[in-house]
mmCIF file with all atom_site columns, C-alpha atoms in Angstrom:
data_model
loop_
_atom_site.group_PDB
_atom_site.id
_atom_site.type_symbol
_atom_site.label_atom_id
_atom_site.label_alt_id
_atom_site.label_comp_id
_atom_site.label_asym_id
_atom_site.label_entity_id
_atom_site.label_seq_id
_atom_site.pdbx_PDB_ins_code
_atom_site.Cartn_x
_atom_site.Cartn_y
_atom_site.Cartn_z
_atom_site.occupancy
_atom_site.B_iso_or_equiv
_atom_site.pdbx_formal_charge
_atom_site.auth_seq_id
_atom_site.auth_comp_id
_atom_site.auth_asym_id
_atom_site.auth_atom_id
_atom_site.pdbx_PDB_model_num
ATOM 1   C CA . MET A 1 1   ? -17.774 -80.965 59.778 1.00 83.00 ? 1   MET A CA 1
ATOM 2   C CA . PHE A 1 2   ? -17.573 -78.572 56.366 1.00 84.00 ? 2   PHE A CA 1
ATOM 3   C CA . GLN A 1 3   ? -20.573 -80.127 55.696 1.00 86.00 ? 3   GLN A CA 1
ATOM 4   C CA . ARG A 1 4   ? -22.199 -80.001 59.044 1.00 85.00 ? 4   ARG A CA 1
ATOM 5   C CA . LEU A 1 5   ? -21.227 -75.965 58.732 1.00 85.00 ? 5   LEU A CA 1
ATOM 6   C CA . LEU A 1 6   ? -23.062 -75.612 55.807 1.00 85.00 ? 6   LEU A CA 1
ATOM 7   C CA . HIS A 1 7   ? -26.102 -77.228 56.755 1.00 85.00 ? 7   HIS A CA 1
ATOM 8   C CA . GLU A 1 8   ? -25.949 -74.666 59.569 1.00 86.00 ? 8   GLU A CA 1
ATOM 9   C CA . GLN A 1 9   ? -25.212 -72.272 57.786 1.00 85.00 ? 9   GLN A CA 1
ATOM 10  C CA . LYS A 1 10  ? -28.567 -72.468 55.076 1.00 85.00 ? 10  LYS A CA 1
ATOM 11  C CA . ARG A 1 11  ? -30.233 -72.973 58.073 1.00 84.00 ? 11  ARG A CA 1
ATOM 12  C CA . LYS A 1 12  ? -29.574 -69.902 59.877 1.00 84.00 ? 12  LYS A CA 1
ATOM 13  C CA . ALA A 1 13  ? -30.600 -67.963 56.643 1.00 81.00 ? 13  ALA A CA 1
ATOM 14  C CA . ILE A 1 14  ? -33.979 -69.860 56.445 1.00 83.00 ? 14  ILE A CA 1
ATOM 15  C CA . ASP A 1 15  ? -34.215 -69.497 59.982 1.00 81.00 ? 15  ASP A CA 1
ATOM 16  C CA . SER A 1 16  ? -33.597 -65.676 58.646 1.00 79.00 ? 16  SER A CA 1
ATOM 17  C CA . THR A 1 17  ? -35.995 -65.177 56.055 1.00 81.00 ? 17  THR A CA 1
ATOM 18  C CA . THR A 1 18  ? -38.906 -67.085 57.952 1.00 81.00 ? 18  THR A CA 1
ATOM 19  C CA . ASN A 1 19  ? -38.631 -64.693 60.683 1.00 79.00 ? 19  ASN A CA 1
ATOM 20  C CA . ARG A 1 20  ? -38.466 -61.322 58.412 1.00 79.00 ? 20  ARG A CA 1
ATOM 21  C CA . LEU A 1 21  ? -41.590 -62.783 56.518 1.00 80.00 ? 21  LEU A CA 1
ATOM 22  C CA . PHE A 1 22  ? -43.772 -63.549 60.313 1.00 79.00 ? 22  PHE A CA 1
ATOM 23  C CA . ILE A 1 23  ? -42.779 -59.883 60.933 1.00 80.00 ? 23  ILE A CA 1
ATOM 24  C CA . ASP A 1 24  ? -43.861 -58.268 58.407 1.00 80.00 ? 24  ASP A CA 1
ATOM 25  C CA . GLY A 1 25  ? -47.226 -60.049 57.732 1.00 78.00 ? 25  GLY A CA 1
ATOM 26  C CA . LEU A 1 26  ? -47.456 -59.512 61.618 1.00 74.00 ? 26  LEU A CA 1
ATOM 27  C CA . GLN A 1 27  ? -46.743 -55.892 60.844 1.00 75.00 ? 27  GLN A CA 1
ATOM 28  C CA . ASP A 1 28  ? -48.707 -55.812 57.682 1.00 75.00 ? 28  ASP A CA 1
ATOM 29  C CA . ILE A 1 29  ? -52.396 -57.785 60.295 1.00 74.00 ? 29  ILE A CA 1
ATOM 30  C CA . LYS A 1 30  ? -51.450 -55.027 62.677 1.00 68.00 ? 30  LYS A CA 1
ATOM 31  C CA . SER A 1 31  ? -51.436 -51.711 60.251 1.00 68.00 ? 31  SER A CA 1
ATOM 32  C CA . LEU A 1 32  ? -54.390 -53.449 58.692 1.00 65.00 ? 32  LEU A CA 1
ATOM 33  C CA . ILE A 1 33  ? -56.856 -53.665 62.651 1.00 65.00 ? 33  ILE A CA 1
ATOM 34  C CA . LEU A 1 34  ? -55.433 -50.091 63.216 1.00 58.00 ? 34  LEU A CA 1
ATOM 35  C CA . SER A 1 35  ? -56.211 -48.314 59.430 1.00 57.00 ? 35  SER A CA 1
ATOM 36  C CA . THR A 1 36  ? -60.029 -49.521 59.844 1.00 57.00 ? 36  THR A CA 1
ATOM 37  C CA . ILE A 1 37  ? -60.434 -49.216 63.271 1.00 56.00 ? 37  ILE A CA 1
ATOM 38  C CA . ASN A 1 38  ? -59.342 -45.177 63.166 1.00 56.00 ? 38  ASN A CA 1
ATOM 39  C CA . THR A 1 39  ? -61.080 -44.435 59.459 1.00 50.00 ? 39  THR A CA 1
ATOM 40  C CA . GLY A 1 40  ? -64.079 -44.302 57.904 1.00 57.00 ? 40  GLY A CA 1
ATOM 41  C CA . ASP A 1 41  ? -62.552 -45.519 53.869 1.00 67.00 ? 41  ASP A CA 1
ATOM 42  C CA . GLY A 1 42  ? -61.335 -48.866 56.525 1.00 69.00 ? 42  GLY A CA 1
ATOM 43  C CA . LYS A 1 43  ? -61.827 -51.080 53.364 1.00 70.00 ? 43  LYS A CA 1
ATOM 44  C CA . GLU A 1 44  ? -59.909 -48.905 51.191 1.00 76.00 ? 44  GLU A CA 1
ATOM 45  C CA . ILE A 1 45  ? -57.253 -47.520 53.533 1.00 79.00 ? 45  ILE A CA 1
ATOM 46  C CA . GLY A 1 46  ? -57.079 -51.246 54.591 1.00 75.00 ? 46  GLY A CA 1
ATOM 47  C CA . LYS A 1 47  ? -56.130 -52.719 51.508 1.00 79.00 ? 47  LYS A CA 1
ATOM 48  C CA . GLY A 1 48  ? -54.175 -49.408 50.407 1.00 84.00 ? 48  GLY A CA 1
ATOM 49  C CA . VAL A 1 49  ? -52.099 -50.175 53.925 1.00 82.00 ? 49  VAL A CA 1
ATOM 50  C CA . LEU A 1 50  ? -51.186 -54.425 52.119 1.00 79.00 ? 50  LEU A CA 1
ATOM 51  C CA . ARG A 1 51  ? -50.386 -53.084 48.673 1.00 87.00 ? 51  ARG A CA 1
ATOM 52  C CA . TYR A 1 52  ? -48.468 -49.995 49.635 1.00 90.00 ? 52  TYR A CA 1
ATOM 53  C CA . ARG A 1 53  ? -46.885 -50.562 53.251 1.00 87.00 ? 53  ARG A CA 1
ATOM 54  C CA . ARG A 1 54  ? -43.518 -51.388 50.998 1.00 87.00 ? 54  ARG A CA 1
ATOM 55  C CA . LEU A 1 55  ? -43.564 -48.692 48.994 1.00 90.00 ? 55  LEU A CA 1
ATOM 56  C CA . ILE A 1 56  ? -43.877 -45.774 51.957 1.00 89.00 ? 56  ILE A CA 1
ATOM 57  C CA . GLU A 1 57  ? -41.233 -47.765 54.726 1.00 86.00 ? 57  GLU A CA 1
ATOM 58  C CA . PHE A 1 58  ? -39.051 -46.951 50.888 1.00 88.00 ? 58  PHE A CA 1
ATOM 59  C CA . CYS A 1 59  ? -39.758 -43.584 50.361 1.00 89.00 ? 59  CYS A CA 1
ATOM 60  C CA . SER A 1 60  ? -39.579 -42.516 54.872 1.00 85.00 ? 60  SER A CA 1
ATOM 61  C CA . SER A 1 61  ? -35.572 -44.290 54.713 1.00 86.00 ? 61  SER A CA 1
ATOM 62  C CA . ILE A 1 62  ? -34.936 -41.380 52.193 1.00 90.00 ? 62  ILE A CA 1
ATOM 63  C CA . ILE A 1 63  ? -36.879 -38.785 53.224 1.00 86.00 ? 63  ILE A CA 1
ATOM 64  C CA . ASN A 1 64  ? -38.033 -38.065 57.302 1.00 80.00 ? 64  ASN A CA 1
ATOM 65  C CA . LEU A 1 65  ? -41.828 -39.183 57.751 1.00 73.00 ? 65  LEU A CA 1
ATOM 66  C CA . SER A 1 66  ? -42.793 -35.584 57.639 1.00 74.00 ? 66  SER A CA 1
ATOM 67  C CA . ASP A 1 67  ? -41.197 -34.849 54.231 1.00 76.00 ? 67  ASP A CA 1
ATOM 68  C CA . ALA A 1 68  ? -42.517 -37.657 52.708 1.00 77.00 ? 68  ALA A CA 1
ATOM 69  C CA . ILE A 1 69  ? -46.277 -37.123 53.584 1.00 80.00 ? 69  ILE A CA 1
ATOM 70  C CA . SER A 1 70  ? -46.566 -34.298 51.786 1.00 84.00 ? 70  SER A CA 1
ATOM 71  C CA . LEU A 1 71  ? -44.593 -35.639 48.841 1.00 88.00 ? 71  LEU A CA 1
ATOM 72  C CA . LEU A 1 72  ? -46.250 -38.494 48.968 1.00 90.00 ? 72  LEU A CA 1
ATOM 73  C CA . VAL A 1 73  ? -49.883 -36.952 48.420 1.00 89.00 ? 73  VAL A CA 1
ATOM 74  C CA . LYS A 1 74  ? -48.671 -35.067 45.503 1.00 90.00 ? 74  LYS A CA 1
ATOM 75  C CA . ASP A 1 75  ? -49.558 -36.549 41.663 1.00 90.00 ? 75  ASP A CA 1
ATOM 76  C CA . ILE A 1 76  ? -46.248 -36.523 40.106 1.00 94.00 ? 76  ILE A CA 1
ATOM 77  C CA . SER A 1 77  ? -44.542 -39.239 38.601 1.00 94.00 ? 77  SER A CA 1
ATOM 78  C CA . TRP A 1 78  ? -41.928 -41.374 39.526 1.00 94.00 ? 78  TRP A CA 1
ATOM 79  C CA . ASP A 1 79  ? -39.173 -39.817 38.166 1.00 94.00 ? 79  ASP A CA 1
ATOM 80  C CA . GLU A 1 80  ? -40.184 -36.793 39.303 1.00 95.00 ? 80  GLU A CA 1
ATOM 81  C CA . LEU A 1 81  ? -40.779 -38.524 42.301 1.00 94.00 ? 81  LEU A CA 1
ATOM 82  C CA . LEU A 1 82  ? -36.963 -39.661 43.112 1.00 95.00 ? 82  LEU A CA 1
ATOM 83  C CA . LYS A 1 83  ? -35.856 -36.165 42.152 1.00 95.00 ? 83  LYS A CA 1
ATOM 84  C CA . ALA A 1 84  ? -37.658 -34.512 44.723 1.00 93.00 ? 84  ALA A CA 1
ATOM 85  C CA . MET A 1 85  ? -36.167 -37.471 46.859 1.00 93.00 ? 85  MET A CA 1
ATOM 86  C CA . HIS A 1 86  ? -32.568 -35.820 45.902 1.00 94.00 ? 86  HIS A CA 1
ATOM 87  C CA . ILE A 1 87  ? -32.037 -39.323 44.001 1.00 95.00 ? 87  ILE A CA 1
ATOM 88  C CA . ILE A 1 88  ? -30.836 -38.621 40.305 1.00 95.00 ? 88  ILE A CA 1
ATOM 89  C CA . ASP A 1 89  ? -30.429 -42.153 38.619 1.00 93.00 ? 89  ASP A CA 1
ATOM 90  C CA . ILE A 1 90  ? -30.071 -45.394 39.923 1.00 91.00 ? 90  ILE A CA 1
ATOM 91  C CA . LYS A 1 91  ? -26.849 -48.490 39.022 1.00 89.00 ? 91  LYS A CA 1
ATOM 92  C CA . TYR A 1 92  ? -26.595 -52.077 39.583 1.00 84.00 ? 92  TYR A CA 1
ATOM 93  C CA . ILE A 1 93  ? -24.157 -53.455 41.439 1.00 82.00 ? 93  ILE A CA 1
ATOM 94  C CA . SER A 1 94  ? -23.218 -56.783 41.262 1.00 78.00 ? 94  SER A CA 1
ATOM 95  C CA . ARG A 1 95  ? -22.145 -59.088 44.604 1.00 70.00 ? 95  ARG A CA 1
ATOM 96  C CA . ASN A 1 96  ? -21.479 -62.728 43.935 1.00 70.00 ? 96  ASN A CA 1
ATOM 97  C CA . GLY A 1 97  ? -23.335 -62.850 40.845 1.00 72.00 ? 97  GLY A CA 1
ATOM 98  C CA . LYS A 1 98  ? -26.268 -61.300 41.288 1.00 75.00 ? 98  LYS A CA 1
ATOM 99  C CA . GLU A 1 99  ? -27.436 -57.131 40.300 1.00 78.00 ? 99  GLU A CA 1
ATOM 100 C CA . ARG A 1 100 ? -28.470 -55.192 43.062 1.00 82.00 ? 100 ARG A CA 1
ATOM 101 C CA . PRO A 1 101 ? -29.691 -51.786 42.424 1.00 86.00 ? 101 PRO A CA 1
ATOM 102 C CA . VAL A 1 102 ? -27.952 -48.500 44.579 1.00 90.00 ? 102 VAL A CA 1
ATOM 103 C CA . LEU A 1 103 ? -29.634 -44.805 44.252 1.00 93.00 ? 103 LEU A CA 1
ATOM 104 C CA . ILE A 1 104 ? -27.460 -42.142 43.461 1.00 95.00 ? 104 ILE A CA 1
ATOM 105 C CA . ARG A 1 105 ? -27.555 -38.797 45.180 1.00 95.00 ? 105 ARG A CA 1
ATOM 106 C CA . GLU A 1 106 ? -27.414 -35.446 43.759 1.00 94.00 ? 106 GLU A CA 1
ATOM 107 C CA . ASP A 1 107 ? -23.940 -35.220 45.422 1.00 94.00 ? 107 ASP A CA 1
ATOM 108 C CA . GLY A 1 108 ? -22.870 -38.177 44.284 1.00 94.00 ? 108 GLY A CA 1
ATOM 109 C CA . THR A 1 109 ? -22.883 -40.226 47.490 1.00 94.00 ? 109 THR A CA 1
ATOM 110 C CA . PHE A 1 110 ? -25.682 -43.253 47.295 1.00 94.00 ? 110 PHE A CA 1
ATOM 111 C CA . TYR A 1 111 ? -27.989 -45.649 48.734 1.00 92.00 ? 111 TYR A CA 1
ATOM 112 C CA . ARG A 1 112 ? -27.988 -49.229 49.637 1.00 88.00 ? 112 ARG A CA 1
ATOM 113 C CA . PHE A 1 113 ? -30.722 -52.194 50.773 1.00 84.00 ? 113 PHE A CA 1
ATOM 114 C CA . ARG A 1 114 ? -30.674 -52.803 53.882 1.00 76.00 ? 114 ARG A CA 1
ATOM 115 C CA . PHE A 1 115 ? -31.003 -56.425 52.557 1.00 72.00 ? 115 PHE A CA 1
ATOM 116 C CA . MET A 1 116 ? -29.864 -57.339 49.060 1.00 67.00 ? 116 MET A CA 1
ATOM 117 C CA . THR A 1 117 ? -32.412 -56.670 46.846 1.00 62.00 ? 117 THR A CA 1
ATOM 118 C CA . PRO A 1 118 ? -33.291 -57.761 43.199 1.00 63.00 ? 118 PRO A CA 1
ATOM 119 C CA . THR A 1 119 ? -33.358 -55.104 40.768 1.00 65.00 ? 119 THR A CA 1
ATOM 120 C CA . HIS A 1 120 ? -37.247 -55.948 40.109 1.00 76.00 ? 120 HIS A CA 1
ATOM 121 C CA . PHE A 1 121 ? -38.198 -53.642 43.216 1.00 78.00 ? 121 PHE A CA 1
ATOM 122 C CA . ILE A 1 122 ? -36.965 -50.714 41.656 1.00 85.00 ? 122 ILE A CA 1
ATOM 123 C CA . ASP A 1 123 ? -40.163 -52.142 39.169 1.00 88.00 ? 123 ASP A CA 1
ATOM 124 C CA . VAL A 1 124 ? -42.250 -52.759 41.751 1.00 89.00 ? 124 VAL A CA 1
ATOM 125 C CA . TYR A 1 125 ? -42.227 -49.144 43.830 1.00 91.00 ? 125 TYR A CA 1
ATOM 126 C CA . SER A 1 126 ? -42.229 -47.353 40.605 1.00 93.00 ? 126 SER A CA 1
ATOM 127 C CA . GLN A 1 127 ? -45.219 -49.726 39.564 1.00 94.00 ? 127 GLN A CA 1
ATOM 128 C CA . ASP A 1 128 ? -46.546 -49.533 42.794 1.00 94.00 ? 128 ASP A CA 1
ATOM 129 C CA . TRP A 1 129 ? -46.330 -45.695 42.935 1.00 95.00 ? 129 TRP A CA 1
ATOM 130 C CA . ASP A 1 130 ? -48.665 -45.399 39.249 1.00 95.00 ? 130 ASP A CA 1
ATOM 131 C CA . ARG A 1 131 ? -51.445 -46.912 41.588 1.00 94.00 ? 131 ARG A CA 1
ATOM 132 C CA . PHE A 1 132 ? -50.408 -45.364 44.768 1.00 95.00 ? 132 PHE A CA 1
ATOM 133 C CA . LYS A 1 133 ? -50.918 -41.535 43.185 1.00 93.00 ? 133 LYS A CA 1
ATOM 134 C CA . MET A 1 134 ? -53.942 -42.088 41.654 1.00 92.00 ? 134 MET A CA 1
ATOM 135 C CA . LEU A 1 135 ? -55.818 -42.366 44.983 1.00 91.00 ? 135 LEU A CA 1
ATOM 136 C CA . LYS A 1 136 ? -57.566 -39.642 46.671 1.00 89.00 ? 136 LYS A CA 1
ATOM 137 C CA . PRO A 1 137 ? -55.125 -36.977 48.903 1.00 88.00 ? 137 PRO A CA 1
ATOM 138 C CA . ASP A 1 138 ? -57.086 -37.835 51.717 1.00 87.00 ? 138 ASP A CA 1
ATOM 139 C CA . VAL A 1 139 ? -56.767 -41.285 51.394 1.00 88.00 ? 139 VAL A CA 1
ATOM 140 C CA . LYS A 1 140 ? -53.201 -41.473 50.744 1.00 90.00 ? 140 LYS A CA 1
ATOM 141 C CA . GLU A 1 141 ? -52.963 -39.715 54.387 1.00 88.00 ? 141 GLU A CA 1
ATOM 142 C CA . ASN A 1 142 ? -54.576 -42.302 56.210 1.00 86.00 ? 142 ASN A CA 1
ATOM 143 C CA . ILE A 1 143 ? -52.577 -45.005 55.015 1.00 87.00 ? 143 ILE A CA 1
ATOM 144 C CA . ILE A 1 144 ? -49.432 -42.977 56.217 1.00 86.00 ? 144 ILE A CA 1
ATOM 145 C CA . ALA A 1 145 ? -50.669 -42.833 58.868 1.00 83.00 ? 145 ALA A CA 1
ATOM 146 C CA . ALA A 1 146 ? -51.624 -45.679 58.808 1.00 80.00 ? 146 ALA A CA 1
ATOM 147 C CA . ILE A 1 147 ? -48.094 -47.212 58.126 1.00 81.00 ? 147 ILE A CA 1
ATOM 148 C CA . SER A 1 148 ? -46.706 -44.900 60.453 1.00 78.00 ? 148 SER A CA 1
ATOM 149 C CA . GLU A 1 149 ? -48.936 -45.674 64.425 1.00 74.00 ? 149 GLU A CA 1
ATOM 150 C CA . SER A 1 150 ? -48.169 -49.486 63.359 1.00 65.00 ? 150 SER A CA 1
ATOM 151 C CA . ASP A 1 151 ? -44.519 -48.714 63.401 1.00 57.00 ? 151 ASP A CA 1
ATOM 152 C CA . ILE A 1 152 ? -43.403 -50.504 60.977 1.00 51.00 ? 152 ILE A CA 1
ATOM 153 C CA . ILE A 1 153 ? -41.063 -47.881 59.379 1.00 52.00 ? 153 ILE A CA 1
ATOM 154 C CA . ASN A 1 154 ? -39.505 -48.252 62.810 1.00 52.00 ? 154 ASN A CA 1
ATOM 155 C CA . MET A 1 155 ? -38.255 -52.117 62.240 1.00 56.00 ? 155 MET A CA 1
ATOM 156 C CA . GLY A 1 156 ? -35.716 -50.158 60.047 1.00 64.00 ? 156 GLY A CA 1
ATOM 157 C CA . PRO A 1 157 ? -35.217 -48.618 56.846 1.00 73.00 ? 157 PRO A CA 1
ATOM 158 C CA . ILE A 1 158 ? -35.248 -50.354 53.074 1.00 80.00 ? 158 ILE A CA 1
ATOM 159 C CA . VAL A 1 159 ? -32.671 -48.144 52.246 1.00 84.00 ? 159 VAL A CA 1
ATOM 160 C CA . PHE A 1 160 ? -29.385 -46.629 54.287 1.00 85.00 ? 160 PHE A CA 1
ATOM 161 C CA . HIS A 1 161 ? -27.000 -44.017 53.161 1.00 90.00 ? 161 HIS A CA 1
ATOM 162 C CA . VAL A 1 162 ? -23.562 -44.373 52.324 1.00 91.00 ? 162 VAL A CA 1
ATOM 163 C CA . ASN A 1 163 ? -21.309 -41.244 52.691 1.00 92.00 ? 163 ASN A CA 1
ATOM 164 C CA . GLU A 1 164 ? -19.814 -41.961 49.838 1.00 92.00 ? 164 GLU A CA 1
ATOM 165 C CA . GLN A 1 165 ? -18.741 -40.865 46.617 1.00 93.00 ? 165 GLN A CA 1
ATOM 166 C CA . PHE A 1 166 ? -20.561 -43.660 44.503 1.00 92.00 ? 166 PHE A CA 1
ATOM 167 C CA . SER A 1 167 ? -17.441 -43.494 41.884 1.00 88.00 ? 167 SER A CA 1
ATOM 168 C CA . ASP A 1 168 ? -15.391 -43.546 44.272 1.00 89.00 ? 168 ASP A CA 1
ATOM 169 C CA . PHE A 1 169 ? -16.154 -46.820 46.209 1.00 88.00 ? 169 PHE A CA 1
ATOM 170 C CA . CYS A 1 170 ? -16.594 -48.552 42.121 1.00 85.00 ? 170 CYS A CA 1
ATOM 171 C CA . ASN A 1 171 ? -12.840 -47.530 42.301 1.00 83.00 ? 171 ASN A CA 1
ATOM 172 C CA . LYS A 1 172 ? -11.752 -49.089 45.516 1.00 81.00 ? 172 LYS A CA 1
ATOM 173 C CA . ASN A 1 173 ? -13.857 -52.154 44.965 1.00 73.00 ? 173 ASN A CA 1
ATOM 174 C CA . ASP A 1 174 ? -12.106 -51.984 41.949 1.00 63.00 ? 174 ASP A CA 1
ATOM 175 C CA . SER A 1 175 ? -8.667  -51.685 42.738 1.00 43.00 ? 175 SER A CA 1
ATOM 176 C CA . ILE A 1 176 ? -9.279  -54.710 46.141 1.00 34.00 ? 176 ILE A CA 1
ATOM 177 C CA . MET A 1 177 ? -10.356 -56.557 42.278 1.00 33.00 ? 177 MET A CA 1
ATOM 178 C CA . SER A 1 178 ? -7.388  -56.343 40.855 1.00 34.00 ? 178 SER A CA 1
ATOM 179 C CA . ASN A 1 179 ? -5.585  -56.190 43.743 1.00 33.00 ? 179 ASN A CA 1
ATOM 180 C CA . GLY A 1 180 ? -6.621  -59.650 44.700 1.00 33.00 ? 180 GLY A CA 1
ATOM 181 C CA . LYS A 1 181 ? -6.961  -58.336 48.068 1.00 33.00 ? 181 LYS A CA 1
ATOM 182 C CA . GLU A 1 182 ? -9.263  -60.103 50.904 1.00 33.00 ? 182 GLU A CA 1
ATOM 183 C CA . GLU A 1 183 ? -12.388 -57.957 51.742 1.00 36.00 ? 183 GLU A CA 1
ATOM 184 C CA . ILE A 1 184 ? -15.403 -57.915 52.818 1.00 36.00 ? 184 ILE A CA 1
ATOM 185 C CA . ASP A 1 185 ? -16.201 -56.266 49.572 1.00 42.00 ? 185 ASP A CA 1
ATOM 186 C CA . LYS A 1 186 ? -13.954 -58.128 46.947 1.00 38.00 ? 186 LYS A CA 1
ATOM 187 C CA . ASP A 1 187 ? -17.001 -59.846 45.203 1.00 41.00 ? 187 ASP A CA 1
ATOM 188 C CA . MET A 1 188 ? -18.496 -56.295 45.019 1.00 48.00 ? 188 MET A CA 1
ATOM 189 C CA . ILE A 1 189 ? -18.316 -54.848 41.151 1.00 46.00 ? 189 ILE A CA 1
ATOM 190 C CA . CYS A 1 190 ? -19.645 -51.685 40.080 1.00 53.00 ? 190 CYS A CA 1
ATOM 191 C CA . ASP A 1 191 ? -21.335 -52.019 36.163 1.00 49.00 ? 191 ASP A CA 1
ATOM 192 C CA . GLY A 1 192 ? -22.617 -48.097 36.085 1.00 46.00 ? 192 GLY A CA 1
ATOM 193 C CA . ILE A 1 193 ? -25.607 -49.572 33.888 1.00 41.00 ? 193 ILE A CA 1
ATOM 194 C CA . SER A 1 194 ? -29.138 -47.083 34.083 1.00 40.00 ? 194 SER A CA 1
ATOM 195 C CA . PRO A 1 195 ? -32.173 -48.031 34.476 1.00 40.00 ? 195 PRO A CA 1
ATOM 196 C CA . ALA A 1 196 ? -34.026 -48.083 31.071 1.00 35.00 ? 196 ALA A CA 1
#
């Protein structure tokens, strides 16, 4: 029975990942079709929708879409973009032996990723931003419009705000670890590593 339970849990995790990838694929196709129909620079915008969809979704998880549009058409560095979104630092927490990024806000609260996002995703977003900011402003606006019109962003935010001081969160989880209490986040440890 235990073996069957483990097998069912593994199958559910695989099914969930497969469903998410399928939905992402459908949204990519839908976005590409919408962008090529509605604009003259269809090829460049279509490629941009596919390439930068997650970047736009990431940014719009932190700031509302109307603010995101005016911010994302600017030619600023990745660090300046994060600062404009009120993010002052990136820390990593260790959960089940794997490091996951969290984004620290100016007020000390933080954003956690919806999924167990590997640390390298921050680098992927940074690299995507470096390419995206080089596009012409009207192309960037059309890419953002195509993504927002395709309901991709309505699937739920990539990150969500935790209205708790990150230091309190770390202290609380450290005390849970040291007291040996059974809690949901007992396997989460804040290591305070900042990005290089």
